[in-house]
GROMACS .gro file of C-alpha atoms in nm:
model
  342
    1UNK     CA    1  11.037  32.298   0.047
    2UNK     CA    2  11.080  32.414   0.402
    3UNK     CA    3  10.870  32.136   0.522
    4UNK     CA    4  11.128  31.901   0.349
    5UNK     CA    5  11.424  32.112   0.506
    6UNK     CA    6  11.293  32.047   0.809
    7UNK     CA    7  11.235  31.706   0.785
    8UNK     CA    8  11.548  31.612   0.702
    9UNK     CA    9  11.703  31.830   0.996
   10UNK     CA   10  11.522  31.644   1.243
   11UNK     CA   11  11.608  31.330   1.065
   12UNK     CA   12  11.975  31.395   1.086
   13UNK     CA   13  11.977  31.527   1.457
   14UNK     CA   14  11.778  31.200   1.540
   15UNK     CA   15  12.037  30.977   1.379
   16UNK     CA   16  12.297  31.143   1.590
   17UNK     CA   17  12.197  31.043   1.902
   18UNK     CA   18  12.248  30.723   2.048
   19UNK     CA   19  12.122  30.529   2.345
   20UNK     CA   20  12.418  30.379   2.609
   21UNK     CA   21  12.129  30.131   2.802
   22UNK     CA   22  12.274  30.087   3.159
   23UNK     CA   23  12.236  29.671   3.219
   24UNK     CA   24  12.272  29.604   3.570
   25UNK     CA   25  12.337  29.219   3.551
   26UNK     CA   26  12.558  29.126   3.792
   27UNK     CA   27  12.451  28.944   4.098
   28UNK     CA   28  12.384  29.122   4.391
   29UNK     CA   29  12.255  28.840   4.594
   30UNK     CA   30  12.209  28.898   4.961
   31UNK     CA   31  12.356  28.547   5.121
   32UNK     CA   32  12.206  28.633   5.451
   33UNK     CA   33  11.828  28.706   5.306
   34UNK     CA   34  11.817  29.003   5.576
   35UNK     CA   35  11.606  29.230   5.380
   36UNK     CA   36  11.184  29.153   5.250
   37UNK     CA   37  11.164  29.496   5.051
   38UNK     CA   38  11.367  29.742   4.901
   39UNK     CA   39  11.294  30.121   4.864
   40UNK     CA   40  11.460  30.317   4.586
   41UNK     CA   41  11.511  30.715   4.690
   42UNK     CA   42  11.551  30.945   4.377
   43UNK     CA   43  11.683  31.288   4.477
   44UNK     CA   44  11.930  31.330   4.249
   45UNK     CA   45  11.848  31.731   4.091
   46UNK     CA   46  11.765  31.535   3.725
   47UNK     CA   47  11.717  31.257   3.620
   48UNK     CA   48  11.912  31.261   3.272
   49UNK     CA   49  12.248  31.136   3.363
   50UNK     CA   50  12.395  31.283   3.028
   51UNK     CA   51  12.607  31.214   2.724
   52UNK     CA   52  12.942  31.136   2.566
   53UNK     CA   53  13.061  31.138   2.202
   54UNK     CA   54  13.110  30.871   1.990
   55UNK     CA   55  13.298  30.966   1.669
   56UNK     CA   56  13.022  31.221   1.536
   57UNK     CA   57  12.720  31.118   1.771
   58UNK     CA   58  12.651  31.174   2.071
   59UNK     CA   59  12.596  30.884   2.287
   60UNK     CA   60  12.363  30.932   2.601
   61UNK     CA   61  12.361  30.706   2.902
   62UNK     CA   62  12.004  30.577   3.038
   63UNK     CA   63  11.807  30.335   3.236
   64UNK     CA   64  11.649  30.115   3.067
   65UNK     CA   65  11.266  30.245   3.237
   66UNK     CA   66  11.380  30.461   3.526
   67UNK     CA   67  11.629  30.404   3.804
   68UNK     CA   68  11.339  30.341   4.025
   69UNK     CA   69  11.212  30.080   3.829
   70UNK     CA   70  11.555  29.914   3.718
   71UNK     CA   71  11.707  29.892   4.049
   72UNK     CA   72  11.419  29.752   4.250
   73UNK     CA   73  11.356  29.522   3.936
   74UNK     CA   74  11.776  29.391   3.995
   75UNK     CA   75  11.738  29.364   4.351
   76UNK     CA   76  11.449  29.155   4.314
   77UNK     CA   77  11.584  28.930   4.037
   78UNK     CA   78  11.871  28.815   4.254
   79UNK     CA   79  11.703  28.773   4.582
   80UNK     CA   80  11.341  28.619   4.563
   81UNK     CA   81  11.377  28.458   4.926
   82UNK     CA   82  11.336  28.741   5.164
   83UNK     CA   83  11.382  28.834   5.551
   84UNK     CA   84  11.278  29.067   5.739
   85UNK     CA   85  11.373  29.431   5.686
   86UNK     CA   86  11.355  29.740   5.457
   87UNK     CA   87  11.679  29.808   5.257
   88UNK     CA   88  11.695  30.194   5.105
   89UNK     CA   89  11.889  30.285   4.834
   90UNK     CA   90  11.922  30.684   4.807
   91UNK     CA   91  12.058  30.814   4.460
   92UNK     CA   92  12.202  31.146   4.528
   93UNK     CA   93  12.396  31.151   4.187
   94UNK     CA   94  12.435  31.020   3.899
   95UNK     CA   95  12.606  31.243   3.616
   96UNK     CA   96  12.788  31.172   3.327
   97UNK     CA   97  12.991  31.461   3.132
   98UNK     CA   98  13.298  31.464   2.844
   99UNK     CA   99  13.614  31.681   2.874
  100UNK     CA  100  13.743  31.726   2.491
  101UNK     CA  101  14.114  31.766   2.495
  102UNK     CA  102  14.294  31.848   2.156
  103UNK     CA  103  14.348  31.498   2.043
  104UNK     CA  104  14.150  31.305   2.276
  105UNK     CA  105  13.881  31.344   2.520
  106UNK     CA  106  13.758  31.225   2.887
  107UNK     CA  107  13.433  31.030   3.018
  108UNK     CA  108  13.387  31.163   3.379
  109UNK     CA  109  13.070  30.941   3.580
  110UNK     CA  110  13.028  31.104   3.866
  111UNK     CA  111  12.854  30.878   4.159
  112UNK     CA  112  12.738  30.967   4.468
  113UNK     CA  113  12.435  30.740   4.675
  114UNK     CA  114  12.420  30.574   5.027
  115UNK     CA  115  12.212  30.277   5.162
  116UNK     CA  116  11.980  30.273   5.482
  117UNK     CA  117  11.793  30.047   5.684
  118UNK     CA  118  11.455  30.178   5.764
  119UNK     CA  119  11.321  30.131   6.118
  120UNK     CA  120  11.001  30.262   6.338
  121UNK     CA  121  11.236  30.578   6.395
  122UNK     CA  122  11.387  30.644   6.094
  123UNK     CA  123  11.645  30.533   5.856
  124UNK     CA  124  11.974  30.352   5.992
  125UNK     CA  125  12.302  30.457   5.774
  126UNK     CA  126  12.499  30.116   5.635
  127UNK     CA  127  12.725  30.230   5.317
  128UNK     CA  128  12.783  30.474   5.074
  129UNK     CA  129  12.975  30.580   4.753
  130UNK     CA  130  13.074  30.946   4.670
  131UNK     CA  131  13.318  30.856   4.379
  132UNK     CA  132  13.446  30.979   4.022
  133UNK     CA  133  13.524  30.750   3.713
  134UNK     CA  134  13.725  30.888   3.418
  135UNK     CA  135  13.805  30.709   3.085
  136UNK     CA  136  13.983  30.832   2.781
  137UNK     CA  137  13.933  30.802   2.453
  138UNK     CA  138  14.306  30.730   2.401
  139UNK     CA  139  14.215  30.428   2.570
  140UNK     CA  140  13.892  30.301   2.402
  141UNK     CA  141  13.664  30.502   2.191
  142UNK     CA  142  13.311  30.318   2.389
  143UNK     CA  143  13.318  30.598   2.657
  144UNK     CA  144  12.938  30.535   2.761
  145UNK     CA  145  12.992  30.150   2.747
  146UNK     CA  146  13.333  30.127   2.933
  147UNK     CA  147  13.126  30.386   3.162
  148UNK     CA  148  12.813  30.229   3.223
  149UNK     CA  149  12.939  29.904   3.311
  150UNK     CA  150  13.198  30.083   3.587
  151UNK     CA  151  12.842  30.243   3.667
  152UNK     CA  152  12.710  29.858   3.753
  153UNK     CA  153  13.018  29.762   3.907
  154UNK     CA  154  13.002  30.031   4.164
  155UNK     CA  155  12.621  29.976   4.266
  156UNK     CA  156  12.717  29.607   4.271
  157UNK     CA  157  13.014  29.702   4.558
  158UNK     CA  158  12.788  29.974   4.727
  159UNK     CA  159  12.527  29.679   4.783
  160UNK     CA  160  12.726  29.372   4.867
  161UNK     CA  161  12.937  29.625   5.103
  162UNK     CA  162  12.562  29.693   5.240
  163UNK     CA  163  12.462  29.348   5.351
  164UNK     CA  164  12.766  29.322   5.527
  165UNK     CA  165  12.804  29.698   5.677
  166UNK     CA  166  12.712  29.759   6.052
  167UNK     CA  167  12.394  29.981   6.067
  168UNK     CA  168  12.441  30.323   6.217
  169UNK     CA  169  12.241  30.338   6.586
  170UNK     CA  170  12.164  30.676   6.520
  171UNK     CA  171  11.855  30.741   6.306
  172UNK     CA  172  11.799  31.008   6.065
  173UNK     CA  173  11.422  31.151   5.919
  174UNK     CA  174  11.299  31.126   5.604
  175UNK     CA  175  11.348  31.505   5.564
  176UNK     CA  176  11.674  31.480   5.698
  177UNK     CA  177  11.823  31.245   5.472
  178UNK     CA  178  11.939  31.491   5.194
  179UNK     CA  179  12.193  31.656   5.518
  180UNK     CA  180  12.223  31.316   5.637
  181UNK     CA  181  12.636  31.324   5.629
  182UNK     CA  182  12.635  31.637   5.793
  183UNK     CA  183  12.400  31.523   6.064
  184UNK     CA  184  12.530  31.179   6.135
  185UNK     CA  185  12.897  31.366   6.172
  186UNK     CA  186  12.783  31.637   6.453
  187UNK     CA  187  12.650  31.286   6.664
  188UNK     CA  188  13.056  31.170   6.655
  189UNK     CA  189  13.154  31.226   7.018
  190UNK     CA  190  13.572  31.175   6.837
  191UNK     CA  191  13.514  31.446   6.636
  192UNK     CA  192  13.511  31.687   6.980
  193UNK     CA  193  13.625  31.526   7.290
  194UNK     CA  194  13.908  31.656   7.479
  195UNK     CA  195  14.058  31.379   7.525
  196UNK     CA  196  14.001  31.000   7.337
  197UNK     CA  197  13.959  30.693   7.547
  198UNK     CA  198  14.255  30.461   7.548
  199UNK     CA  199  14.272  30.115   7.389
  200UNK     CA  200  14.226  29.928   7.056
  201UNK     CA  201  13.933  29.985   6.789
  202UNK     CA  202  13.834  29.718   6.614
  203UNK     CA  203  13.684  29.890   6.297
  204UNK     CA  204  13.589  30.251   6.149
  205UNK     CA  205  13.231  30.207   6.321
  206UNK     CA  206  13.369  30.134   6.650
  207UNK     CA  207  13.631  30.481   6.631
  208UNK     CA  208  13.433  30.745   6.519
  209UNK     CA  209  13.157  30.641   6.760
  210UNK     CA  210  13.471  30.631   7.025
  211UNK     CA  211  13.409  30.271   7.147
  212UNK     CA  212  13.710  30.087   7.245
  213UNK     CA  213  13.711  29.670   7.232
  214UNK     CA  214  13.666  29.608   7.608
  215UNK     CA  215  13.937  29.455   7.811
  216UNK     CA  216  14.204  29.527   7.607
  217UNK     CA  217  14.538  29.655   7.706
  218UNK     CA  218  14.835  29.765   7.401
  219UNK     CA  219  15.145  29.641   7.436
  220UNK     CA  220  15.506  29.786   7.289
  221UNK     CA  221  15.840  29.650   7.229
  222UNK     CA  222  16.125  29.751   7.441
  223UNK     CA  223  16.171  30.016   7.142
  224UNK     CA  224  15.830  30.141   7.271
  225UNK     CA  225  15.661  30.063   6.882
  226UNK     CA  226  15.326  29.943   6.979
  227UNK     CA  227  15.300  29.585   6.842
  228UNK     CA  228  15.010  29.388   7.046
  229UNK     CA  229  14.667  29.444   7.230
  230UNK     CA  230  14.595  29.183   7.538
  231UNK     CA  231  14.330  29.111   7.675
  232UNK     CA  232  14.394  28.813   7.963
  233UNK     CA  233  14.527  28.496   7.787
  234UNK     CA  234  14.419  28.658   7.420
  235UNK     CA  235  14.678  28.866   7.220
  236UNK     CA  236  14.608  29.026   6.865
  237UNK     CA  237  14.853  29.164   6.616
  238UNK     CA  238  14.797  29.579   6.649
  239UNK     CA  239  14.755  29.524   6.281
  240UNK     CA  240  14.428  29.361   6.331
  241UNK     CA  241  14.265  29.721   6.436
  242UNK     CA  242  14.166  29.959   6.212
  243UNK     CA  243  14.313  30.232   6.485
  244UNK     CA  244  14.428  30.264   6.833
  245UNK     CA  245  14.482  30.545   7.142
  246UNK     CA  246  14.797  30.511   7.311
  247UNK     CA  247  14.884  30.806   7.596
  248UNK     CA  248  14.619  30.996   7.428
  249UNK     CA  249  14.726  30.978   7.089
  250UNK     CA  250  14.522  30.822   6.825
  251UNK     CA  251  14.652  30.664   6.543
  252UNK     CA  252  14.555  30.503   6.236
  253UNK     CA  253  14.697  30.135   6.150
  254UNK     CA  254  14.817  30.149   5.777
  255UNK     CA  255  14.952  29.852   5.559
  256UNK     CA  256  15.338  29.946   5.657
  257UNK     CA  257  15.295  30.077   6.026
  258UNK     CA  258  15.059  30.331   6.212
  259UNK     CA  259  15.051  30.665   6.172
  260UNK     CA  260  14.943  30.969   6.434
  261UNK     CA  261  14.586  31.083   6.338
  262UNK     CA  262  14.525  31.451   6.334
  263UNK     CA  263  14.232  31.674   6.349
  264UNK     CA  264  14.091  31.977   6.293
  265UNK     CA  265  13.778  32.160   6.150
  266UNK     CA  266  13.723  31.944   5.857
  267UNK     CA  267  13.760  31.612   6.089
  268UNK     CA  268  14.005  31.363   6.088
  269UNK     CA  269  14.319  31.291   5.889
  270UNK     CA  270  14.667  31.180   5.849
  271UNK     CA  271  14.951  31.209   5.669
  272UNK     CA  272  15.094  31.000   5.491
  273UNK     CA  273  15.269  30.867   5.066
  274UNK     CA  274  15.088  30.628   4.841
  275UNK     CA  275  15.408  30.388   4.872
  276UNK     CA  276  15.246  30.366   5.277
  277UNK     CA  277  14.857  30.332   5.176
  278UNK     CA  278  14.895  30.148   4.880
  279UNK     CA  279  15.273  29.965   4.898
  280UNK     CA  280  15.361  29.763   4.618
  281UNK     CA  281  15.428  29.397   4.655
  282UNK     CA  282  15.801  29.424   4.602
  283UNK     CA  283  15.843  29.693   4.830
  284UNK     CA  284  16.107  29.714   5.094
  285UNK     CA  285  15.822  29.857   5.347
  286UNK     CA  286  15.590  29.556   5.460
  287UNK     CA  287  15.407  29.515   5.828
  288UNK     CA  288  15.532  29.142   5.899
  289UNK     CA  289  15.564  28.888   6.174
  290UNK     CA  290  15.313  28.904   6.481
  291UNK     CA  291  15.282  29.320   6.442
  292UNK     CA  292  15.526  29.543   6.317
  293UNK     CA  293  15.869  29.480   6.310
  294UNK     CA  294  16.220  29.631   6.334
  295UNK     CA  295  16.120  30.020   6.379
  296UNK     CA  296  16.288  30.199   6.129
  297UNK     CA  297  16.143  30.572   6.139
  298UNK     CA  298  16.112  30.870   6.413
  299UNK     CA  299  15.833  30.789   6.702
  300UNK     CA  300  15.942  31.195   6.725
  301UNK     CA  301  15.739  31.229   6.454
  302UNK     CA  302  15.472  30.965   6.563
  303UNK     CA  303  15.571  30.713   6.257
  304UNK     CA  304  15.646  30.403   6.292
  305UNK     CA  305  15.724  30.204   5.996
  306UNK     CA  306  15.838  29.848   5.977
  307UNK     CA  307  16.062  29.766   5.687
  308UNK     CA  308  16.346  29.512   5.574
  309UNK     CA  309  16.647  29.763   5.562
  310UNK     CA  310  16.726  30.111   5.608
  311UNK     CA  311  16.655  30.238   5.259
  312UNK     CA  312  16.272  30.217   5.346
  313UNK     CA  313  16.310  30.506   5.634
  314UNK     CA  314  16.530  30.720   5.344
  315UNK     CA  315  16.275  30.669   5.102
  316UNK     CA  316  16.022  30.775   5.381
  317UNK     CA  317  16.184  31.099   5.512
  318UNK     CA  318  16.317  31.213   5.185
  319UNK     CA  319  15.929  31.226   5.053
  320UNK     CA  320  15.700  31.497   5.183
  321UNK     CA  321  15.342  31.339   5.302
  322UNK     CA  322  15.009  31.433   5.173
  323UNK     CA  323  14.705  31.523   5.410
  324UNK     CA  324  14.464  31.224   5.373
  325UNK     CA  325  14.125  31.206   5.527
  326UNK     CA  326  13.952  30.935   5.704
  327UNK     CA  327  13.566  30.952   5.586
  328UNK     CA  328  13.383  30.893   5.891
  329UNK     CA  329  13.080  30.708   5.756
  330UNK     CA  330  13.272  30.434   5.534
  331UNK     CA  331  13.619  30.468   5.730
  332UNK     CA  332  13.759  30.503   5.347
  333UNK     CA  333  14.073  30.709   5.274
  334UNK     CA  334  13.958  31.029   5.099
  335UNK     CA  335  14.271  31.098   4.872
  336UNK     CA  336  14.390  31.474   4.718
  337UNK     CA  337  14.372  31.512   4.360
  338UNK     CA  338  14.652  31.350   4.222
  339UNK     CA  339  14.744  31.167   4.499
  340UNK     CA  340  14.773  30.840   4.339
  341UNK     CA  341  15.018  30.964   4.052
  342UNK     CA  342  15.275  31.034   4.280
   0.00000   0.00000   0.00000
């Protein structure tokens, strides 16, 4: 009889659990056949990535062998015709948990790996992801499905963003790369000079490793709002830049302006309101023309803001600005909880 108890048991809890197979199908084709191998580093603390519910079961998320296996088996499917170098993928994490509200509950994937090229003296930083996916039942009740493809989408960004990132010139060890972040940041000469070198740069790469485009001069509008950068004959929008030093100020070129960048033990930040970062199409605040036009804001304040009328600059001073920080190795905004709500 207990033998037959226990059968059954097992049979049940068996019958509960379900399988969420991650399918990594979309095409990660590298147009510009750079790379002949490709390395897979695991060092995540486990490899189960974990489980959700599904009305009474509970659903758990896997690889269909091992990520090893899976993601060198993707990379190869969609690029047979190789070049010449060693692409790394290192999987730091890869976690899936549930929050159970009342009514309702939340799918949280939490991601978090970074590609390298590996040289003769080490591994060359190109791209990474550190981010955190939420999905709620009250939306769909496939939490591990609506998960694990987000989980494929956001490999499939981390390598296409790979092919075409700028490798790192400083190299890291093998046994350095689980403090590689930490290691490639004390090499930034911005994140402790006195004082920054004047001029435009070009990208995030270029500005943390404090190399200004050569030749270049900025140029302002008799309002002093720095619209242009010349160099001789040539003359580029200040919008073009991903930041710019001007009388030894940096500042950060954002979709409605430029704003001051700050810093302090952390590294480097600004501040500024989703409506700036992330402006709506309809939105009185645009960047326009040849640079930025018609300064409506306080250069007191080290804002400038183009915009169409005057309600903008209300709208701007009557809303208190959050502390956003520029990620050094991806040049990404990292946002404060809840920043994108407001």
């Amino acid at each position: 009889m207990k033998k037959i108890l226990f059968f059954l048991l097992a049979t049940i809890m068996v019958t509960a659990q379900k399988t969420e197979t991650i399918n990594l199908s979309k095409s990660i084709k590298d147009s510009k056949k750079t790379y002949k191998s490709f390395t897979v580093i695991d060092q995540r603390a486990s490899a189960e990535i974990g489980a959700v519910q599904f009305h009474k079961d509970q659903v758990n998320m896997v690889f269909e062998n091992n990520a090893d296996t899976d993601f060198k088996n993707w990379f190869y499917k969609y690029n047979p015709v190789r070049g010449n170098e060693e692409l790394v993928l290192l999987l730091e994490n890869i976690a899936l948990s549930e929050e159970t509200k009342e009514k309702y509950s939340i799918g949280k994937l939490e991601i978090r790996a970074s590609t390298f090229i590996k040289k003769d003296d080490g591994y060359h930083f190109l791209y990474k992801k550190d981010t955190v996916t939420t999905v709620s039942s009250r939306t769909t009740p496939y939490l591990a499905q609506n998960l694990s493809k987000k989980l494929t989408l956001t490999f499939t960004d981390l390598l296409k963003k790979s092919y075409e990132a700028r490798q790192w010139e400083f190299p890291v060890s093998e046994g350095e790369l689980s403090d590689y972040t930490t290691i490639l940041k004390d090499k930034l000469e911005i994140l402790k000079a006195d004082g920054l070198k004047e001029g435009v740069y070009k990208d995030y790469y270029s500005f943390f490793t404090h190399n200004p485009e050569a030749g270049f001069t900025i140029e302002t509008d008799k309002k002093g709002v720095v619209t242009k950068a010349v160099n001789g004959e040539k003359k580029e929008s200040i919008r073009n830049f991903y930041a710019f030093v001007h009388n030894g100020i940096p500042f950060k070129v954002i979709p409605v302006g430029y704003v001051e960048i700050f810093r302090d033990e952390q590294g480097l930040f600004i501040e500024a309101k989703k409506e700036e970062l992330y402006p709506e199409s309809n939105s009185p605040m645009i960047m326009f023309g040849g640079g930025i036009g018609g300064l409506i804001g306080s250069m007191v304040a080290n804002v400038a803001i183009s915009a169409i009328d005057a309600n903008a600059a209300k709208k701007r001073s009557a809303m208190a600005g959050s502390e956003v920080i520029l990620d050094p190795l991806t040049g990404n905004y990292i946002l404060p909880q809840d920043f994108m709500k407001k």
